[in-house]
Tab-separated table of C-alpha atoms in Angstrom:
chain	number	residue	atom	x	y	z
A	1	UNK	CA	0.000	0.000	0.000
A	2	UNK	CA	2.911	2.348	0.722
A	3	UNK	CA	4.141	1.924	-2.851
A	4	UNK	CA	0.740	3.010	-4.202
A	5	UNK	CA	0.937	6.220	-2.152
A	6	UNK	CA	4.443	6.882	-3.499
A	7	UNK	CA	3.255	6.385	-7.062
A	8	UNK	CA	0.348	8.790	-6.522
A	9	UNK	CA	2.636	11.365	-4.862
A	10	UNK	CA	5.167	11.111	-7.698
A	11	UNK	CA	2.439	11.477	-10.325
A	12	UNK	CA	1.056	14.570	-8.565
A	13	UNK	CA	4.538	16.101	-8.331
A	14	UNK	CA	5.201	15.466	-12.026
A	15	UNK	CA	1.866	17.045	-12.950
A	16	UNK	CA	2.827	20.170	-10.972
A	17	UNK	CA	6.236	20.363	-12.645
A	18	UNK	CA	4.692	19.937	-16.108
A	19	UNK	CA	2.266	22.784	-15.410
A	20	UNK	CA	5.062	25.065	-14.218
A	21	UNK	CA	7.250	24.142	-17.204
A	22	UNK	CA	4.706	25.473	-19.712
A	23	UNK	CA	6.382	28.089	-21.892
A	24	UNK	CA	5.681	31.756	-21.238
A	25	UNK	CA	3.579	33.354	-23.975
A	26	UNK	CA	4.503	36.421	-26.017
A	27	UNK	CA	2.638	38.405	-28.687
A	28	UNK	CA	5.832	38.872	-30.689
A	29	UNK	CA	9.469	37.796	-30.580
A	30	UNK	CA	10.571	41.370	-29.709
A	31	UNK	CA	9.993	40.902	-25.969
A	32	UNK	CA	12.107	37.731	-26.058
A	33	UNK	CA	14.922	39.568	-27.854
A	34	UNK	CA	14.924	42.254	-25.165
A	35	UNK	CA	14.746	39.649	-22.408
A	36	UNK	CA	17.798	37.831	-23.826
A	37	UNK	CA	19.826	41.075	-23.821
A	38	UNK	CA	19.470	41.273	-20.027
A	39	UNK	CA	19.458	37.545	-19.206
A	40	UNK	CA	22.564	36.336	-17.320
A	41	UNK	CA	22.901	33.396	-19.724
A	42	UNK	CA	21.912	35.497	-22.769
A	43	UNK	CA	18.926	33.279	-23.555
A	44	UNK	CA	15.141	33.544	-23.604
A	45	UNK	CA	12.389	31.284	-24.880
A	46	UNK	CA	8.635	31.071	-25.053
A	47	UNK	CA	5.560	30.486	-27.151
A	48	UNK	CA	4.467	33.100	-29.694
A	49	UNK	CA	0.703	33.732	-29.607
A	50	UNK	CA	-1.690	36.190	-31.221
A	51	UNK	CA	-1.562	37.561	-34.770
A	52	UNK	CA	2.075	36.554	-35.420
A	53	UNK	CA	1.359	32.931	-34.476
A	54	UNK	CA	-1.871	32.939	-36.454
A	55	UNK	CA	-0.050	34.080	-39.611
A	56	UNK	CA	2.496	31.323	-38.996
A	57	UNK	CA	-0.308	28.748	-38.672
A	58	UNK	CA	-2.009	29.957	-41.841
A	59	UNK	CA	1.258	29.653	-43.768
A	60	UNK	CA	2.178	26.208	-42.436
A	61	UNK	CA	-1.262	24.646	-42.041
A	62	UNK	CA	-0.274	23.388	-38.577
A	63	UNK	CA	-2.123	24.119	-35.364
A	64	UNK	CA	0.952	23.276	-33.265
A	65	UNK	CA	2.381	26.037	-31.043
A	66	UNK	CA	4.919	28.454	-32.499
A	67	UNK	CA	7.978	28.342	-30.259
A	68	UNK	CA	10.760	30.918	-30.102
A	69	UNK	CA	14.279	30.611	-28.734
A	70	UNK	CA	16.744	33.472	-28.507
A	71	UNK	CA	20.434	33.082	-27.769
A	72	UNK	CA	23.264	35.581	-27.601
A	73	UNK	CA	25.955	35.142	-30.232
A	74	UNK	CA	28.099	38.130	-29.284
A	75	UNK	CA	28.186	41.033	-26.850
A	76	UNK	CA	29.237	44.390	-28.286
A	77	UNK	CA	31.380	46.866	-26.375
A	78	UNK	CA	28.432	49.275	-26.425
A	79	UNK	CA	26.453	48.723	-23.200
A	80	UNK	CA	23.249	46.711	-23.649
A	81	UNK	CA	24.008	45.722	-27.251
A	82	UNK	CA	24.231	42.152	-28.515
A	83	UNK	CA	24.132	39.995	-31.599
A	84	UNK	CA	21.162	37.701	-31.059
A	85	UNK	CA	19.916	34.636	-32.856
A	86	UNK	CA	16.160	34.072	-32.981
A	87	UNK	CA	14.871	30.634	-33.907
A	88	UNK	CA	11.147	30.246	-34.609
A	89	UNK	CA	9.900	26.687	-34.929
A	90	UNK	CA	6.664	24.796	-35.278
A	91	UNK	CA	5.953	21.083	-35.275
A	92	UNK	CA	3.412	18.988	-37.135
A	93	UNK	CA	4.010	20.752	-40.469
A	94	UNK	CA	3.428	18.805	-43.682
A	95	UNK	CA	6.128	19.139	-46.346
A	96	UNK	CA	5.693	18.861	-50.142
A	97	UNK	CA	6.099	15.077	-49.983
A	98	UNK	CA	3.360	14.756	-47.355
A	99	UNK	CA	5.715	14.018	-44.452
A	100	UNK	CA	5.013	15.665	-41.121
A	101	UNK	CA	7.798	17.267	-39.152
A	102	UNK	CA	9.171	20.476	-37.703
A	103	UNK	CA	9.866	23.665	-39.602
A	104	UNK	CA	12.305	26.261	-38.262
A	105	UNK	CA	13.465	29.709	-39.302
A	106	UNK	CA	16.592	31.341	-37.893
A	107	UNK	CA	17.314	35.079	-37.886
A	108	UNK	CA	20.294	37.037	-36.539
A	109	UNK	CA	19.955	40.575	-35.174
A	110	UNK	CA	22.351	43.248	-33.938
A	111	UNK	CA	20.234	44.930	-31.296
A	112	UNK	CA	20.543	47.251	-28.323
A	113	UNK	CA	18.264	47.482	-25.306
A	114	UNK	CA	16.760	50.728	-26.680
A	115	UNK	CA	15.750	48.974	-29.932
A	116	UNK	CA	18.455	50.495	-32.132
A	117	UNK	CA	21.365	48.671	-33.757
A	118	UNK	CA	24.797	49.024	-32.137
A	119	UNK	CA	27.093	51.619	-33.672
A	120	UNK	CA	30.186	49.460	-33.132
A	121	UNK	CA	31.680	48.602	-36.502
A	122	UNK	CA	29.481	51.114	-38.338
A	123	UNK	CA	31.133	53.629	-40.594
A	124	UNK	CA	29.134	56.615	-39.341
A	125	UNK	CA	30.683	58.903	-41.964
A	126	UNK	CA	29.418	56.599	-44.715
A	127	UNK	CA	25.994	56.364	-43.090
A	128	UNK	CA	25.831	60.152	-43.028
A	129	UNK	CA	26.754	60.314	-46.737
A	130	UNK	CA	24.060	57.828	-47.683
A	131	UNK	CA	21.427	59.670	-45.677
A	132	UNK	CA	22.408	63.018	-47.227
A	133	UNK	CA	22.330	61.563	-50.753
A	134	UNK	CA	18.816	60.218	-50.116
A	135	UNK	CA	17.659	63.641	-48.954
A	136	UNK	CA	19.115	65.242	-52.087
A	137	UNK	CA	17.446	62.681	-54.328
A	138	UNK	CA	13.958	63.647	-53.098
């Protein structure tokens, strides 16, 4: 009888852990990118919901959750600026041959906490020239 109580207790504990392990939900990947900039390990992950996820589902034909993972590739010298990699993935997608599997898209961003790109490595003189030439062309 003691073993039955242990089994029930273990099952209840696992159910609690599974509930707590559910991914946080985000309306867009932007919040995850910002979270990764400040995370001690440079990572953030969660489920994308709302209009972005719905567009994903319409394109893939899958009702599976759209998951996002962000990792830091590089930290710039400029405070709060990083090179981040965003990976969006969704399971249960049918390919052209009719096989079901996961689809994933990976994007890299140079991003600062304020939403701008880092200036490190930018030729600001050249940027200024390009902007002036665009103004003259109008």
